[in-house]
mmCIF file of C-alpha atoms in Angstrom:
data_model
loop_
_atom_site.group_PDB
_atom_site.id
_atom_site.type_symbol
_atom_site.label_atom_id
_atom_site.label_comp_id
_atom_site.label_asym_id
_atom_site.label_seq_id
_atom_site.Cartn_x
_atom_site.Cartn_y
_atom_site.Cartn_z
ATOM 1 C CA MET A 1 -65.369 -6.737 -1.629
ATOM 2 C CA ASN A 2 -61.790 -5.549 -1.228
ATOM 3 C CA LEU A 3 -60.373 -2.187 -2.176
ATOM 4 C CA SER A 4 -58.820 -3.360 -5.446
ATOM 5 C CA SER A 5 -62.207 -4.491 -6.731
ATOM 6 C CA MET A 6 -63.774 -1.145 -5.766
ATOM 7 C CA ILE A 7 -61.508 0.891 -8.032
ATOM 8 C CA PRO A 8 -63.018 -0.346 -11.344
ATOM 9 C CA GLU A 9 -66.503 0.379 -9.997
ATOM 10 C CA LEU A 10 -65.462 3.893 -8.988
ATOM 11 C CA LEU A 11 -63.847 4.468 -12.374
ATOM 12 C CA SER A 12 -67.044 3.363 -14.106
ATOM 13 C CA ALA A 13 -68.681 6.544 -12.755
ATOM 14 C CA LEU A 14 -65.800 8.750 -13.900
ATOM 15 C CA PRO A 15 -67.214 9.428 -17.426
ATOM 16 C CA LEU A 16 -70.337 10.987 -15.904
ATOM 17 C CA THR A 17 -68.223 13.104 -13.554
ATOM 18 C CA LEU A 18 -66.048 14.267 -16.459
ATOM 19 C CA GLY A 19 -69.117 14.883 -18.625
ATOM 20 C CA ILE A 20 -70.732 17.134 -16.013
ATOM 21 C CA MET A 21 -67.420 18.912 -15.508
ATOM 22 C CA PHE A 22 -66.761 19.555 -19.210
ATOM 23 C CA VAL A 23 -70.314 20.724 -19.932
ATOM 24 C CA ALA A 24 -70.157 23.135 -16.981
ATOM 25 C CA MET A 25 -66.692 24.270 -18.065
ATOM 26 C CA ILE A 26 -67.741 25.059 -21.641
ATOM 27 C CA ALA A 27 -71.211 26.453 -20.918
ATOM 28 C CA GLY A 28 -69.875 28.447 -17.966
ATOM 29 C CA PHE A 29 -67.135 29.961 -20.135
ATOM 30 C CA PHE A 30 -69.637 31.295 -22.666
ATOM 31 C CA LEU A 31 -71.962 32.538 -19.923
ATOM 32 C CA ALA A 32 -69.013 34.346 -18.351
ATOM 33 C CA LEU A 33 -67.988 35.804 -21.704
ATOM 34 C CA ILE A 34 -71.482 37.154 -22.373
ATOM 35 C CA ALA A 35 -71.872 38.513 -18.848
ATOM 36 C CA THR A 36 -68.438 40.161 -18.991
ATOM 37 C CA VAL A 37 -69.186 41.874 -22.311
ATOM 38 C CA PHE A 38 -72.431 43.266 -20.899
ATOM 39 C CA ARG A 39 -70.649 44.444 -17.750
ATOM 40 C CA VAL A 40 -67.596 46.107 -19.284
ATOM 41 C CA ARG A 41 -69.607 47.823 -22.015
ATOM 42 C CA ARG A 42 -72.241 48.918 -19.459
ATOM 43 C CA ILE A 43 -75.154 48.047 -21.730
ATOM 44 C CA PRO A 44 -78.314 49.432 -20.063
ATOM 45 C CA VAL A 45 -80.476 46.842 -18.293
ATOM 46 C CA LEU A 46 -78.331 43.961 -19.565
ATOM 47 C CA SER A 47 -75.335 45.054 -17.498
ATOM 48 C CA GLN A 48 -77.506 45.267 -14.379
ATOM 49 C CA LEU A 49 -78.905 41.791 -15.069
ATOM 50 C CA ALA A 50 -75.376 40.484 -15.584
ATOM 51 C CA ASP A 51 -74.284 42.041 -12.272
ATOM 52 C CA LEU A 52 -77.250 40.381 -10.554
ATOM 53 C CA TYR A 53 -76.373 37.001 -12.089
ATOM 54 C CA VAL A 54 -72.732 37.254 -11.013
ATOM 55 C CA SER A 55 -73.773 38.292 -7.517
ATOM 56 C CA TYR A 56 -76.071 35.252 -7.284
ATOM 57 C CA ALA A 57 -73.410 32.844 -8.541
ATOM 58 C CA ARG A 58 -70.780 34.153 -6.129
ATOM 59 C CA SER A 59 -72.973 34.655 -3.071
ATOM 60 C CA VAL A 60 -75.128 31.530 -2.939
ATOM 61 C CA PRO A 61 -73.435 28.289 -1.809
ATOM 62 C CA VAL A 62 -72.860 25.910 -4.721
ATOM 63 C CA VAL A 63 -74.850 23.071 -3.185
ATOM 64 C CA LEU A 64 -77.811 25.442 -2.778
ATOM 65 C CA GLN A 65 -77.487 26.489 -6.425
ATOM 66 C CA LEU A 66 -77.714 22.818 -7.364
ATOM 67 C CA PHE A 67 -80.906 22.442 -5.310
ATOM 68 C CA VAL A 68 -82.379 25.547 -6.951
ATOM 69 C CA ALA A 69 -81.641 24.106 -10.397
ATOM 70 C CA PHE A 70 -82.914 20.639 -9.477
ATOM 71 C CA TYR A 71 -86.209 21.798 -7.950
ATOM 72 C CA GLY A 72 -86.693 25.036 -9.850
ATOM 73 C CA MET A 73 -86.061 24.107 -13.480
ATOM 74 C CA PRO A 74 -88.830 21.439 -13.612
ATOM 75 C CA LEU A 75 -91.332 24.182 -12.792
ATOM 76 C CA ILE A 76 -90.358 25.729 -16.136
ATOM 77 C CA THR A 77 -89.731 22.645 -18.264
ATOM 78 C CA ASP A 78 -92.998 20.945 -17.262
ATOM 79 C CA ASN A 79 -94.921 23.790 -18.901
ATOM 80 C CA PHE A 80 -93.193 23.042 -22.216
ATOM 81 C CA GLY A 81 -93.441 19.266 -22.087
ATOM 82 C CA PHE A 82 -89.765 18.643 -21.252
ATOM 83 C CA GLY A 83 -90.261 17.400 -17.704
ATOM 84 C CA ASP A 84 -88.952 13.896 -18.466
ATOM 85 C CA PHE A 85 -85.781 15.314 -20.004
ATOM 86 C CA PHE A 86 -84.834 17.152 -16.843
ATOM 87 C CA THR A 87 -82.857 14.623 -14.791
ATOM 88 C CA ALA A 88 -80.455 15.014 -11.883
ATOM 89 C CA ASN A 89 -77.541 14.925 -14.333
ATOM 90 C CA VAL A 90 -79.030 17.769 -16.391
ATOM 91 C CA ALA A 91 -79.703 19.753 -13.217
ATOM 92 C CA ALA A 92 -76.091 19.238 -12.143
ATOM 93 C CA MET A 93 -74.843 20.545 -15.494
ATOM 94 C CA ILE A 94 -77.109 23.597 -15.380
ATOM 95 C CA GLY A 95 -76.381 24.414 -11.744
ATOM 96 C CA LEU A 96 -72.611 24.114 -12.109
ATOM 97 C CA SER A 97 -72.633 25.998 -15.424
ATOM 98 C CA LEU A 98 -74.398 28.943 -13.800
ATOM 99 C CA TYR A 99 -72.009 28.857 -10.852
ATOM 100 C CA HIS A 100 -68.895 28.578 -13.012
ATOM 101 C CA GLY A 101 -70.040 31.311 -15.392
ATOM 102 C CA GLY A 102 -70.660 33.790 -12.597
ATOM 103 C CA TYR A 103 -67.389 33.024 -10.862
ATOM 104 C CA LEU A 104 -65.438 33.181 -14.111
ATOM 105 C CA SER A 105 -66.925 36.532 -15.053
ATOM 106 C CA GLU A 106 -65.174 37.984 -12.013
ATOM 107 C CA VAL A 107 -61.936 36.634 -13.477
ATOM 108 C CA MET A 108 -62.507 37.993 -16.984
ATOM 109 C CA ARG A 109 -63.658 41.493 -16.048
ATOM 110 C CA PRO A 110 -60.597 42.405 -13.916
ATOM 111 C CA ALA A 111 -58.352 40.906 -16.613
ATOM 112 C CA TYR A 112 -59.964 43.189 -19.201
ATOM 113 C CA LEU A 113 -59.591 46.207 -16.923
ATOM 114 C CA ALA A 114 -55.959 45.283 -16.137
ATOM 115 C CA VAL A 115 -54.886 46.052 -19.712
ATOM 116 C CA GLU A 116 -53.361 49.538 -19.863
ATOM 117 C CA ARG A 117 -55.860 52.266 -20.652
ATOM 118 C CA GLY A 118 -53.554 53.492 -23.401
ATOM 119 C CA GLN A 119 -54.046 50.215 -25.261
ATOM 120 C CA HIS A 120 -57.803 50.807 -25.307
ATOM 121 C CA ASP A 121 -57.404 54.425 -26.391
ATOM 122 C CA ALA A 122 -54.996 53.499 -29.179
ATOM 123 C CA THR A 123 -57.328 50.892 -30.666
ATOM 124 C CA ASP A 124 -60.272 53.281 -30.402
ATOM 125 C CA SER A 125 -58.308 56.008 -32.186
ATOM 126 C CA LEU A 126 -57.545 53.581 -35.017
ATOM 127 C CA GLY A 127 -61.244 52.937 -35.501
ATOM 128 C CA TYR A 128 -61.245 49.334 -34.326
ATOM 129 C CA SER A 129 -64.621 47.825 -33.530
ATOM 130 C CA PHE A 130 -65.055 46.190 -30.121
ATOM 131 C CA ARG A 131 -64.682 42.765 -31.725
ATOM 132 C CA GLN A 132 -61.493 43.751 -33.614
ATOM 133 C CA LYS A 133 -60.050 45.372 -30.504
ATOM 134 C CA MET A 134 -60.633 42.251 -28.429
ATOM 135 C CA LEU A 135 -59.296 39.796 -31.016
ATOM 136 C CA ARG A 136 -56.209 41.754 -32.090
ATOM 137 C CA VAL A 137 -54.988 43.731 -29.100
ATOM 138 C CA ILE A 138 -56.872 43.665 -25.796
ATOM 139 C CA GLY A 139 -57.917 40.016 -25.813
ATOM 140 C CA PRO A 140 -54.437 38.437 -25.937
ATOM 141 C CA GLN A 141 -53.225 40.679 -23.113
ATOM 142 C CA ALA A 142 -56.370 40.065 -21.030
ATOM 143 C CA VAL A 143 -55.904 36.300 -21.442
ATOM 144 C CA HIS A 144 -52.470 36.603 -19.822
ATOM 145 C CA PHE A 145 -53.965 38.330 -16.785
ATOM 146 C CA ALA A 146 -56.936 35.949 -16.605
ATOM 147 C CA LEU A 147 -55.132 32.593 -16.820
ATOM 148 C CA PRO A 148 -54.119 32.257 -13.126
ATOM 149 C CA GLY A 149 -57.648 33.046 -11.965
ATOM 150 C CA TYR A 150 -59.098 30.812 -14.667
ATOM 151 C CA GLY A 151 -56.953 27.948 -13.417
ATOM 152 C CA ASN A 152 -58.329 28.454 -9.910
ATOM 153 C CA ALA A 153 -61.881 28.537 -11.292
ATOM 154 C CA ILE A 154 -61.360 25.182 -13.035
ATOM 155 C CA ILE A 155 -59.970 23.601 -9.871
ATOM 156 C CA TYR A 156 -62.905 24.931 -7.821
ATOM 157 C CA LEU A 157 -65.258 23.496 -10.442
ATOM 158 C CA ILE A 158 -63.605 20.071 -10.177
ATOM 159 C CA HIS A 159 -64.032 20.216 -6.403
ATOM 160 C CA ASN A 160 -67.675 21.251 -6.637
ATOM 161 C CA VAL A 161 -68.609 18.453 -9.034
ATOM 162 C CA ALA A 162 -68.439 16.224 -5.947
ATOM 163 C CA LEU A 163 -71.546 18.037 -4.636
ATOM 164 C CA VAL A 164 -73.831 16.761 -7.404
ATOM 165 C CA MET A 165 -74.411 13.583 -5.379
ATOM 166 C CA TYR A 166 -76.764 15.596 -3.164
ATOM 167 C CA ILE A 167 -79.285 15.962 -5.998
ATOM 168 C CA GLY A 168 -79.001 12.321 -7.051
ATOM 169 C CA ALA A 169 -76.392 12.408 -9.823
ATOM 170 C CA ALA A 170 -74.424 9.148 -9.828
ATOM 171 C CA ASP A 171 -70.909 10.601 -10.007
ATOM 172 C CA VAL A 172 -67.814 9.032 -8.443
ATOM 173 C CA MET A 173 -68.614 10.482 -5.015
ATOM 174 C CA ALA A 174 -72.153 9.072 -5.038
ATOM 175 C CA THR A 175 -70.817 5.737 -6.299
ATOM 176 C CA ALA A 176 -68.283 5.644 -3.463
ATOM 177 C CA HIS A 177 -71.026 6.175 -0.895
ATOM 178 C CA LEU A 178 -73.139 3.419 -2.441
ATOM 179 C CA ILE A 179 -70.177 1.046 -2.303
ATOM 180 C CA MET A 180 -69.507 1.835 1.343
ATOM 181 C CA GLU A 181 -73.158 1.412 2.313
ATOM 182 C CA ARG A 182 -73.319 -1.900 0.481
ATOM 183 C CA ASP A 183 -70.200 -3.156 2.293
ATOM 184 C CA TYR A 184 -71.297 -1.880 5.714
ATOM 185 C CA ASN A 185 -68.660 0.899 5.740
ATOM 186 C CA GLN A 186 -65.760 -1.526 5.897
ATOM 187 C CA TYR A 187 -63.454 0.394 3.597
ATOM 188 C CA GLN A 188 -64.202 4.039 4.340
ATOM 189 C CA PHE A 189 -60.603 5.205 4.633
ATOM 190 C CA GLY A 190 -59.437 3.318 1.547
ATOM 191 C CA THR A 191 -62.380 4.503 -0.548
ATOM 192 C CA TYR A 192 -61.928 8.139 0.398
ATOM 193 C CA LEU A 193 -58.193 7.823 -0.209
ATOM 194 C CA VAL A 194 -58.853 6.569 -3.752
ATOM 195 C CA LEU A 195 -61.212 9.512 -4.292
ATOM 196 C CA ALA A 196 -58.590 11.935 -2.973
ATOM 197 C CA VAL A 197 -56.014 10.559 -5.417
ATOM 198 C CA LEU A 198 -58.516 10.728 -8.283
ATOM 199 C CA TYR A 199 -59.472 14.356 -7.637
ATOM 200 C CA SER A 200 -55.805 15.265 -7.136
ATOM 201 C CA LEU A 201 -54.996 13.803 -10.556
ATOM 202 C CA LEU A 202 -57.814 15.741 -12.207
ATOM 203 C CA CYS A 203 -56.673 18.981 -10.591
ATOM 204 C CA GLY A 204 -53.044 18.222 -11.481
ATOM 205 C CA VAL A 205 -53.908 17.750 -15.153
ATOM 206 C CA ALA A 206 -55.912 20.991 -15.143
ATOM 207 C CA TRP A 207 -53.001 22.843 -13.509
ATOM 208 C CA LEU A 208 -50.516 21.532 -16.092
ATOM 209 C CA ILE A 209 -52.745 22.631 -18.974
ATOM 210 C CA ILE A 210 -53.227 26.118 -17.524
ATOM 211 C CA ARG A 211 -49.499 26.343 -16.786
ATOM 212 C CA PHE A 212 -48.746 25.500 -20.421
ATOM 213 C CA PHE A 213 -50.958 28.332 -21.651
ATOM 214 C CA GLU A 214 -49.477 30.735 -19.098
ATOM 215 C CA GLN A 215 -46.034 30.088 -20.558
ATOM 216 C CA ARG A 216 -47.375 30.503 -24.087
ATOM 217 C CA HIS A 217 -48.883 33.888 -23.191
ATOM 218 C CA ALA A 218 -45.902 35.156 -21.196
ATOM 219 C CA LYS A 219 -45.102 37.561 -24.050
ATOM 220 C CA TYR A 220 -48.254 39.490 -23.152
ATOM 221 C CA SER A 221 -47.014 40.343 -19.650
ATOM 222 C CA SER A 222 -47.266 43.899 -18.373
ATOM 223 C CA LYS A 223 -43.644 44.543 -19.313
ATOM 224 C CA SER A 224 -44.197 43.668 -22.937
ATOM 225 C CA ALA A 225 -47.725 45.017 -23.309
ATOM 226 C CA ALA A 226 -46.409 48.470 -24.135
ATOM 227 C CA ARG A 227 -44.543 47.023 -27.108
ATOM 228 C CA VAL A 228 -47.676 45.691 -28.810
ATOM 229 C CA LYS A 229 -47.704 47.126 -32.336
ATOM 230 C CA PHE A 230 -50.916 48.257 -33.886
ATOM 231 C CA THR A 231 -51.724 47.905 -37.566
ATOM 232 C CA THR A 232 -54.012 50.269 -39.400
ATOM 233 C CA SER A 233 -55.686 47.474 -41.367
ATOM 234 C CA VAL A 234 -59.230 46.706 -40.237
#
């Protein structure tokens, strides 16, 4: 098999890679949002649990988190009759979601704290609820501060999807290794080069999307934050 015939086979595994990536991206975002709310509001017990979760996600190597999800979750699901549902692909989604959520929380929390204290005090004095304050005033400014770090988090997630092969998920990296083993490692350089191009394209698309939103939110920079006008309507 030559290199040109390998490419379609590699691309056939791309939907699974993208599926794992998008599930982890979405689930991780909501986990990060919940953890960040608990942490910035210092809700008793919940904030400590959120801190513990973030510490775990940031301290434990990603591949080890995948092993914990792959071998640990069946111990729970088997007791509820869902053992057959828990596959390597599901474990990859859960493990990467937990990792991405913890990492992203450390992007969201500093972005929230980076908004001028006066902005918080002004919304509190107007009687805004936490939800109204976030949606109308603090949130848009925090998004501006968070976007660069969020872009890095997405790129790291794309990189770490390649690790799911170690728990048996048949992503593009695992498919590449199967192809090379089948062909007695004849096309190692070419196969890895195709993978490098593929991951570079994925990261490039992610960077362009984040860059677009950075330009859209440029009006919420620190120079213009002081000009945000508050309304008394609630």
